[in-house]
mmCIF file of C-alpha atoms in Angstrom:
data_model
loop_
_atom_site.group_PDB
_atom_site.id
_atom_site.type_symbol
_atom_site.label_atom_id
_atom_site.label_comp_id
_atom_site.label_asym_id
_atom_site.label_seq_id
_atom_site.Cartn_x
_atom_site.Cartn_y
_atom_site.Cartn_z
ATOM 1 C CA MET N 9 29.692 4.234 -4.835
ATOM 2 C CA ALA N 10 32.579 4.086 -2.414
ATOM 3 C CA ASP N 11 31.815 4.261 1.292
ATOM 4 C CA TYR N 12 28.658 2.252 0.690
ATOM 5 C CA LYS N 13 27.388 2.525 4.251
ATOM 6 C CA ASN N 14 26.318 6.116 3.515
ATOM 7 C CA HIS N 15 24.680 5.388 0.173
ATOM 8 C CA SER N 16 21.397 3.623 0.905
ATOM 9 C CA ALA N 17 19.642 6.876 0.056
ATOM 10 C CA GLU N 18 21.524 6.999 -3.259
ATOM 11 C CA ILE N 19 20.186 3.562 -4.179
ATOM 12 C CA ASP N 20 16.658 4.742 -3.427
ATOM 13 C CA LYS N 21 17.071 7.829 -5.627
ATOM 14 C CA LEU N 22 17.010 5.527 -8.655
ATOM 15 C CA TRP N 23 13.290 4.941 -8.080
ATOM 16 C CA ASP N 24 10.459 6.129 -10.283
ATOM 17 C CA PHE N 25 7.485 4.404 -8.689
ATOM 18 C CA ASP N 26 5.260 5.306 -11.632
ATOM 19 C CA LYS N 27 7.607 3.389 -13.932
ATOM 20 C CA PRO N 28 8.781 0.267 -12.085
ATOM 21 C CA ASP N 29 10.006 -1.350 -15.308
ATOM 22 C CA GLU N 30 12.407 1.528 -15.918
ATOM 23 C CA SER N 31 13.445 1.503 -12.270
ATOM 24 C CA GLU N 32 14.210 -2.209 -12.580
ATOM 25 C CA LYS N 33 16.580 -1.473 -15.476
ATOM 26 C CA ARG N 34 18.442 1.122 -13.408
ATOM 27 C CA PHE N 35 18.851 -1.254 -10.464
ATOM 28 C CA ARG N 36 20.036 -4.064 -12.746
ATOM 29 C CA ALA N 37 22.537 -1.683 -14.321
ATOM 30 C CA LEU N 38 23.849 -0.883 -10.824
ATOM 31 C CA LEU N 39 24.188 -4.539 -9.836
ATOM 32 C CA PRO N 40 27.603 -5.185 -11.498
ATOM 33 C CA GLU N 41 29.070 -2.277 -9.510
ATOM 34 C CA ALA N 42 27.600 -3.729 -6.327
ATOM 35 C CA GLU N 43 29.087 -7.137 -7.140
ATOM 36 C CA LYS N 44 32.530 -5.666 -7.851
ATOM 37 C CA SER N 45 32.488 -3.714 -4.596
ATOM 38 C CA GLY N 46 32.801 -6.901 -2.560
ATOM 39 C CA ASP N 47 30.257 -5.485 -0.109
ATOM 40 C CA LEU N 48 27.521 -8.099 0.195
ATOM 41 C CA GLY N 49 25.235 -5.714 2.049
ATOM 42 C CA TYR N 50 25.372 -3.294 -0.874
ATOM 43 C CA ARG N 51 24.671 -6.116 -3.335
ATOM 44 C CA VAL N 52 21.754 -7.410 -1.261
ATOM 45 C CA GLU N 53 20.152 -3.967 -1.008
ATOM 46 C CA VAL N 54 20.277 -3.518 -4.781
ATOM 47 C CA LEU N 55 18.704 -6.953 -5.199
ATOM 48 C CA THR N 56 15.868 -6.015 -2.833
ATOM 49 C CA GLN N 57 15.006 -3.048 -5.011
ATOM 50 C CA ILE N 58 15.029 -5.180 -8.155
ATOM 51 C CA ALA N 59 12.580 -7.435 -6.322
ATOM 52 C CA ARG N 60 10.414 -4.480 -5.353
ATOM 53 C CA SER N 61 10.306 -3.248 -8.940
ATOM 54 C CA LEU N 62 9.235 -6.731 -10.061
ATOM 55 C CA GLY N 63 6.520 -6.826 -7.407
ATOM 56 C CA LEU N 64 5.133 -3.508 -8.630
ATOM 57 C CA GLN N 65 4.935 -5.117 -12.075
ATOM 58 C CA ARG N 66 3.039 -8.015 -10.434
ATOM 59 C CA LYS N 67 5.837 -10.446 -11.287
ATOM 60 C CA PHE N 68 5.684 -11.976 -7.838
ATOM 61 C CA ASP N 69 7.431 -15.281 -8.533
ATOM 62 C CA GLU N 70 10.384 -13.432 -10.050
ATOM 63 C CA ALA N 71 10.447 -11.057 -7.084
ATOM 64 C CA HIS N 72 10.600 -13.937 -4.604
ATOM 65 C CA GLY N 73 13.327 -15.583 -6.670
ATOM 66 C CA ILE N 74 15.470 -12.453 -6.429
ATOM 67 C CA LEU N 75 14.810 -12.259 -2.685
ATOM 68 C CA ASP N 76 15.834 -15.913 -2.305
ATOM 69 C CA GLU N 77 19.135 -14.981 -3.942
ATOM 70 C CA ALA N 78 19.475 -11.966 -1.639
ATOM 71 C CA GLU N 79 18.864 -14.062 1.473
ATOM 72 C CA LYS N 80 21.566 -16.547 0.478
ATOM 73 C CA LEU N 81 24.079 -13.710 0.140
ATOM 74 C CA LEU N 82 23.017 -11.864 3.291
ATOM 75 C CA PRO N 83 25.894 -11.486 5.782
ATOM 76 C CA PRO N 84 24.871 -11.724 9.457
ATOM 77 C CA ASP N 85 26.111 -8.223 10.310
ATOM 78 C CA ALA N 86 24.253 -6.429 7.493
ATOM 79 C CA LYS N 87 21.291 -5.275 9.575
ATOM 80 C CA ARG N 88 19.893 -2.726 7.130
ATOM 81 C CA ALA N 89 20.103 -5.178 4.240
ATOM 82 C CA SER N 90 18.286 -7.760 6.368
ATOM 83 C CA VAL N 91 15.536 -5.229 7.126
ATOM 84 C CA ARG N 92 15.125 -4.518 3.433
ATOM 85 C CA VAL N 93 14.904 -8.187 2.508
ATOM 86 C CA LYS N 94 12.087 -8.639 5.020
ATOM 87 C CA LEU N 95 10.351 -5.470 3.855
ATOM 88 C CA GLU N 96 10.380 -6.431 0.191
ATOM 89 C CA ARG N 97 9.382 -10.039 0.877
ATOM 90 C CA GLY N 98 6.454 -8.653 2.859
ATOM 91 C CA ARG N 99 5.510 -6.189 0.132
ATOM 92 C CA ALA N 100 5.568 -8.926 -2.488
ATOM 93 C CA PHE N 101 3.249 -11.099 -0.394
ATOM 94 C CA ASN N 102 0.926 -8.207 0.397
ATOM 95 C CA SER N 103 0.661 -7.034 -3.206
ATOM 96 C CA ALA N 104 -0.148 -10.604 -4.232
ATOM 97 C CA GLY N 105 -3.073 -10.625 -1.795
ATOM 98 C CA HIS N 106 -1.459 -12.441 1.149
ATOM 99 C CA PRO N 107 -1.314 -9.911 4.016
ATOM 100 C CA GLU N 108 -1.231 -12.744 6.547
ATOM 101 C CA LYS N 109 2.177 -13.782 5.165
ATOM 102 C CA ALA N 110 3.369 -10.195 4.984
ATOM 103 C CA ARG N 111 2.465 -9.209 8.560
ATOM 104 C CA PRO N 112 5.191 -11.178 10.465
ATOM 105 C CA LEU N 113 7.808 -10.000 7.984
ATOM 106 C CA PHE N 114 6.907 -6.327 8.461
ATOM 107 C CA LEU N 115 6.842 -6.774 12.235
ATOM 108 C CA SER N 116 10.267 -8.424 12.232
ATOM 109 C CA ALA N 117 11.637 -5.719 9.911
ATOM 110 C CA CYS N 118 10.344 -2.999 12.233
ATOM 111 C CA GLU N 119 11.858 -4.573 15.344
ATOM 112 C CA LEU N 120 15.204 -5.083 13.618
ATOM 113 C CA ALA N 121 15.246 -1.537 12.189
ATOM 114 C CA VAL N 122 14.498 0.004 15.603
ATOM 115 C CA ALA N 123 17.267 -2.063 17.218
ATOM 116 C CA ALA N 124 19.711 -1.074 14.459
ATOM 117 C CA LYS N 125 18.667 2.606 14.679
ATOM 118 C CA GLU N 126 17.700 2.576 11.011
ATOM 119 C CA ASP N 127 14.974 5.201 11.461
ATOM 120 C CA PHE N 128 13.917 5.502 7.821
ATOM 121 C CA TYR N 129 13.251 1.778 7.535
ATOM 122 C CA ALA N 130 11.665 1.626 10.985
ATOM 123 C CA VAL N 131 9.094 4.134 9.742
ATOM 124 C CA ASP N 132 8.688 2.233 6.465
ATOM 125 C CA SER N 133 8.106 -1.062 8.299
ATOM 126 C CA ALA N 134 5.653 0.474 10.774
ATOM 127 C CA HIS N 135 3.708 2.110 7.967
ATOM 128 C CA MET N 136 3.499 -1.248 6.157
ATOM 129 C CA MET N 137 2.147 -2.789 9.361
ATOM 130 C CA GLY N 138 -0.514 -0.096 9.197
ATOM 131 C CA ILE N 139 -1.437 -1.279 5.717
ATOM 132 C CA VAL N 140 -1.829 -4.977 6.571
ATOM 133 C CA GLU N 141 -3.461 -4.655 9.991
ATOM 134 C CA THR N 142 -7.140 -4.220 10.878
ATOM 135 C CA PRO N 143 -8.383 -0.585 10.805
ATOM 136 C CA GLU N 144 -8.137 -0.257 14.594
ATOM 137 C CA LYS N 145 -4.571 -1.570 14.745
ATOM 138 C CA ALA N 146 -3.680 0.311 11.551
ATOM 139 C CA ILE N 147 -4.215 3.605 13.346
ATOM 140 C CA ASP N 148 -1.896 2.532 16.173
ATOM 141 C CA TRP N 149 0.812 1.497 13.728
ATOM 142 C CA ASN N 150 0.547 4.676 11.669
ATOM 143 C CA LEU N 151 0.733 6.740 14.851
ATOM 144 C CA LYS N 152 3.803 4.731 15.884
ATOM 145 C CA ALA N 153 5.365 5.376 12.480
ATOM 146 C CA LEU N 154 4.550 9.079 12.800
ATOM 147 C CA ASP N 155 6.172 9.139 16.241
ATOM 148 C CA PHE N 156 9.315 7.515 14.816
ATOM 149 C CA ALA N 157 9.397 10.109 12.029
ATOM 150 C CA GLU N 158 8.818 13.131 14.248
ATOM 151 C CA LYS N 159 11.426 12.113 16.828
ATOM 152 C CA SER N 160 14.109 11.084 14.358
ATOM 153 C CA SER N 161 17.116 13.247 13.518
ATOM 154 C CA ASP N 162 17.224 11.577 10.087
ATOM 155 C CA THR N 163 15.837 13.903 7.395
ATOM 156 C CA ARG N 164 14.677 10.961 5.286
ATOM 157 C CA ALA N 165 12.730 9.540 8.211
ATOM 158 C CA LYS N 166 11.165 12.940 8.906
ATOM 159 C CA ASN N 167 10.063 13.176 5.276
ATOM 160 C CA TRP N 168 7.713 10.241 5.845
ATOM 161 C CA ARG N 169 5.307 12.602 7.618
ATOM 162 C CA GLY N 170 3.423 13.565 4.459
ATOM 163 C CA SER N 171 2.734 9.944 3.541
ATOM 164 C CA LEU N 172 1.759 9.085 7.105
ATOM 165 C CA TYR N 173 -0.739 11.943 7.346
ATOM 166 C CA ASN N 174 -2.188 10.657 4.090
ATOM 167 C CA ASN N 175 -2.345 7.034 5.265
ATOM 168 C CA LEU N 176 -3.953 7.966 8.564
ATOM 169 C CA GLY N 177 -6.413 10.154 6.721
ATOM 170 C CA TRP N 178 -7.556 7.261 4.548
ATOM 171 C CA THR N 179 -7.825 4.942 7.532
ATOM 172 C CA TYR N 180 -10.104 7.404 9.318
ATOM 173 C CA HIS N 181 -11.989 8.025 6.069
ATOM 174 C CA ASP N 182 -12.646 4.301 5.677
ATOM 175 C CA GLN N 183 -14.105 4.347 9.210
ATOM 176 C CA GLY N 184 -16.477 7.169 8.298
ATOM 177 C CA LYS N 185 -14.584 9.722 10.433
ATOM 178 C CA PHE N 186 -14.506 12.277 7.655
ATOM 179 C CA GLU N 187 -13.704 15.402 9.706
ATOM 180 C CA THR N 188 -10.620 13.728 11.178
ATOM 181 C CA ALA N 189 -9.654 12.500 7.721
ATOM 182 C CA LEU N 190 -9.988 16.007 6.283
ATOM 183 C CA ASP N 191 -7.785 17.434 9.028
ATOM 184 C CA LEU N 192 -5.051 14.896 8.262
ATOM 185 C CA PHE N 193 -5.313 15.420 4.503
ATOM 186 C CA GLU N 194 -4.934 19.169 5.068
ATOM 187 C CA LYS N 195 -1.844 18.501 7.216
ATOM 188 C CA ALA N 196 -0.443 16.373 4.394
ATOM 189 C CA LEU N 197 -1.116 19.182 1.906
ATOM 190 C CA LYS N 198 0.626 21.736 4.148
ATOM 191 C CA PHE N 199 3.635 19.433 4.539
ATOM 192 C CA ARG N 200 3.870 18.776 0.787
ATOM 193 C CA ARG N 201 3.699 22.502 0.053
ATOM 194 C CA GLU N 202 6.479 23.175 2.543
ATOM 195 C CA GLN N 203 8.568 20.519 0.809
ATOM 196 C CA LYS N 204 7.609 21.898 -2.646
ATOM 197 C CA GLN N 205 6.758 18.388 -3.868
ATOM 198 C CA GLU N 206 4.491 19.125 -6.826
ATOM 199 C CA PRO N 207 3.241 15.581 -7.657
ATOM 200 C CA GLN N 208 2.525 14.936 -3.979
ATOM 201 C CA ILE N 209 0.826 18.334 -3.646
ATOM 202 C CA ARG N 210 -1.616 17.282 -6.368
ATOM 203 C CA ILE N 211 -2.331 13.988 -4.605
ATOM 204 C CA ALA N 212 -2.918 15.820 -1.331
ATOM 205 C CA LYS N 213 -5.314 18.244 -3.009
ATOM 206 C CA TYR N 214 -7.234 15.301 -4.452
ATOM 207 C CA CYS N 215 -7.530 13.748 -0.984
ATOM 208 C CA VAL N 216 -8.838 16.989 0.514
ATOM 209 C CA GLY N 217 -11.447 17.145 -2.239
ATOM 210 C CA ARG N 218 -12.424 13.523 -1.678
ATOM 211 C CA ALA N 219 -12.970 14.117 2.042
ATOM 212 C CA LEU N 220 -15.054 17.194 1.291
ATOM 213 C CA ARG N 221 -17.327 15.106 -0.920
ATOM 214 C CA SER N 222 -17.777 12.625 1.906
ATOM 215 C CA LEU N 223 -18.727 15.559 4.145
ATOM 216 C CA SER N 224 -21.388 16.563 1.567
ATOM 217 C CA ARG N 225 -19.493 19.749 0.762
ATOM 218 C CA ILE N 226 -19.954 18.983 -2.898
ATOM 219 C CA GLU N 227 -19.432 22.440 -4.382
ATOM 220 C CA ASP N 228 -16.149 22.836 -2.481
ATOM 221 C CA ALA N 229 -15.043 19.365 -3.556
ATOM 222 C CA LEU N 230 -15.936 20.084 -7.174
ATOM 223 C CA LYS N 231 -13.888 23.299 -7.235
ATOM 224 C CA ILE N 232 -10.795 21.456 -6.007
ATOM 225 C CA GLN N 233 -11.145 18.676 -8.579
ATOM 226 C CA GLN N 234 -11.841 21.156 -11.394
ATOM 227 C CA ALA N 235 -8.696 23.102 -10.514
ATOM 228 C CA LEU N 236 -6.720 19.846 -10.437
ATOM 229 C CA HIS N 237 -8.183 18.805 -13.780
ATOM 230 C CA ALA N 238 -7.020 22.086 -15.321
ATOM 231 C CA GLU N 239 -3.604 21.607 -13.733
ATOM 232 C CA PHE N 240 -3.244 18.083 -15.111
ATOM 233 C CA GLU N 241 -4.230 19.275 -18.577
ATOM 234 C CA THR N 242 -1.165 21.517 -18.599
ATOM 235 C CA ILE N 243 1.043 18.540 -17.671
ATOM 236 C CA HIS N 244 -0.076 15.395 -19.458
ATOM 237 C CA GLY N 245 -3.791 15.526 -20.219
ATOM 238 C CA SER N 246 -5.759 14.186 -17.277
ATOM 239 C CA ASP N 247 -5.747 12.002 -14.185
ATOM 240 C CA PRO N 248 -8.305 9.147 -13.998
ATOM 241 C CA TYR N 249 -8.920 9.545 -10.262
ATOM 242 C CA VAL N 250 -9.660 13.220 -10.687
ATOM 243 C CA GLU N 251 -11.935 12.343 -13.614
ATOM 244 C CA GLU N 252 -13.784 9.883 -11.374
ATOM 245 C CA GLU N 253 -14.216 12.500 -8.637
ATOM 246 C CA LEU N 254 -15.472 15.090 -11.107
ATOM 247 C CA GLY N 255 -18.056 12.573 -12.256
ATOM 248 C CA GLU N 256 -19.139 11.771 -8.695
ATOM 249 C CA CYS N 257 -19.448 15.434 -7.700
ATOM 250 C CA LEU N 258 -21.386 16.376 -10.823
ATOM 251 C CA LEU N 259 -23.680 13.392 -10.381
ATOM 252 C CA LEU N 260 -24.515 14.480 -6.837
ATOM 253 C CA LEU N 261 -25.294 17.943 -8.187
ATOM 254 C CA HIS N 262 -27.733 16.354 -10.673
ATOM 255 C CA ARG N 263 -25.529 17.184 -13.646
ATOM 256 C CA SER N 264 -25.355 13.644 -14.997
ATOM 257 C CA ASP N 265 -24.815 14.635 -18.620
ATOM 258 C CA GLU N 266 -21.688 16.569 -17.647
ATOM 259 C CA ALA N 267 -20.606 13.715 -15.372
ATOM 260 C CA GLN N 268 -20.805 11.104 -18.120
ATOM 261 C CA LYS N 269 -17.659 12.155 -20.007
ATOM 262 C CA HIS N 270 -15.617 12.147 -16.797
ATOM 263 C CA PHE N 271 -16.810 8.672 -15.817
ATOM 264 C CA ALA N 272 -15.960 7.452 -19.317
ATOM 265 C CA ALA N 273 -12.465 8.952 -19.159
ATOM 266 C CA ALA N 274 -11.910 7.398 -15.722
ATOM 267 C CA TYR N 275 -13.099 3.996 -16.948
ATOM 268 C CA VAL N 276 -10.769 3.973 -19.949
ATOM 269 C CA GLU N 277 -7.700 4.356 -17.740
ATOM 270 C CA LEU N 278 -8.717 2.627 -14.509
ATOM 271 C CA SER N 279 -9.952 -0.471 -16.330
ATOM 272 C CA LYS N 280 -6.302 -1.001 -17.317
ATOM 273 C CA ASP N 281 -5.297 -1.230 -13.655
ATOM 274 C CA LYS N 282 -5.059 -4.954 -12.921
ATOM 275 C CA TRP N 283 -5.224 -4.446 -9.154
ATOM 276 C CA LEU N 284 -8.405 -2.378 -9.340
ATOM 277 C CA VAL N 285 -10.044 -4.782 -11.778
ATOM 278 C CA GLU N 286 -9.251 -7.678 -9.454
ATOM 279 C CA HIS N 287 -10.065 -6.038 -6.117
ATOM 280 C CA GLU N 288 -12.725 -3.441 -6.994
ATOM 281 C CA PRO N 289 -14.687 -4.874 -9.943
ATOM 282 C CA ALA N 290 -17.917 -3.148 -8.867
ATOM 283 C CA ARG N 291 -16.166 0.230 -9.011
ATOM 284 C CA ILE N 292 -14.924 -0.457 -12.540
ATOM 285 C CA SER N 293 -18.365 -1.677 -13.649
ATOM 286 C CA ARG N 294 -19.980 1.436 -12.203
ATOM 287 C CA LEU N 295 -17.596 3.698 -14.103
ATOM 288 C CA LYS N 296 -18.394 1.858 -17.315
ATOM 289 C CA GLU N 297 -22.141 2.125 -16.752
ATOM 290 C CA LEU N 298 -22.156 5.784 -15.736
ATOM 291 C CA GLY N 299 -19.722 6.610 -18.531
ATOM 292 C CA ARG N 300 -22.013 4.830 -21.003
ATOM 293 C CA VAL N 301 -19.051 2.987 -22.405
ATOM 294 C CA PRO N 302 -20.040 0.267 -24.918
#
């Protein structure tokens, strides 16, 4: 990885966010090369991604330990590396349930990234501010992130638009503004289709269906989730969130017997999600009850 300054994107290509343990192994395998390079910024950036992979595995103490190491190595002129240390420290705090500790880190990361003209990480930081702020401020931050992305000449920064449409959609959805949410989810779906990003296309379709259910367009929502269910069956079996939505739609259509198997399938998988069990226990209990799981 000679000419490191142009290879931040190459580091990020090692990610598989669905498999953070495997991503961690790839970053650790890269670390000796980073150490041999003599470029401390390179080494620090790799360490931040090891920390992020640990955070996604809910190994927060280990993640902070790695970030402590990264901070000690951080050279004063490595602006992008500094941004990434702040970002990953913030993400670790937020994932552990401490958004109040994460907020100043994301804000500082955003300010530093803007000053350093690191557009991709400016968008990332602003979008994280949108996650930790109140719903009203979250909209402002997501709009700011979207503005960064749309005005940037950096392709990676521009590619944030799909995620930002999605995030804004959920923020409006949480506020009960379902028509606005649907519009944003449809924009996200259009963007993902243009980019030919199949996994993200499926997520966007799910979101459109979810908004339609909230708008009481149950038959339309059901058709989308049924098509997704068939699509997932050709890939790896099923998706628990789609199963949950199928159950909810069928229940609203008074087809509870059909809904039961979908609730049960959703419960089996979602009850393994430690974050959901901790933060949405009522949702998990409801799936178990409606799925008639012993």
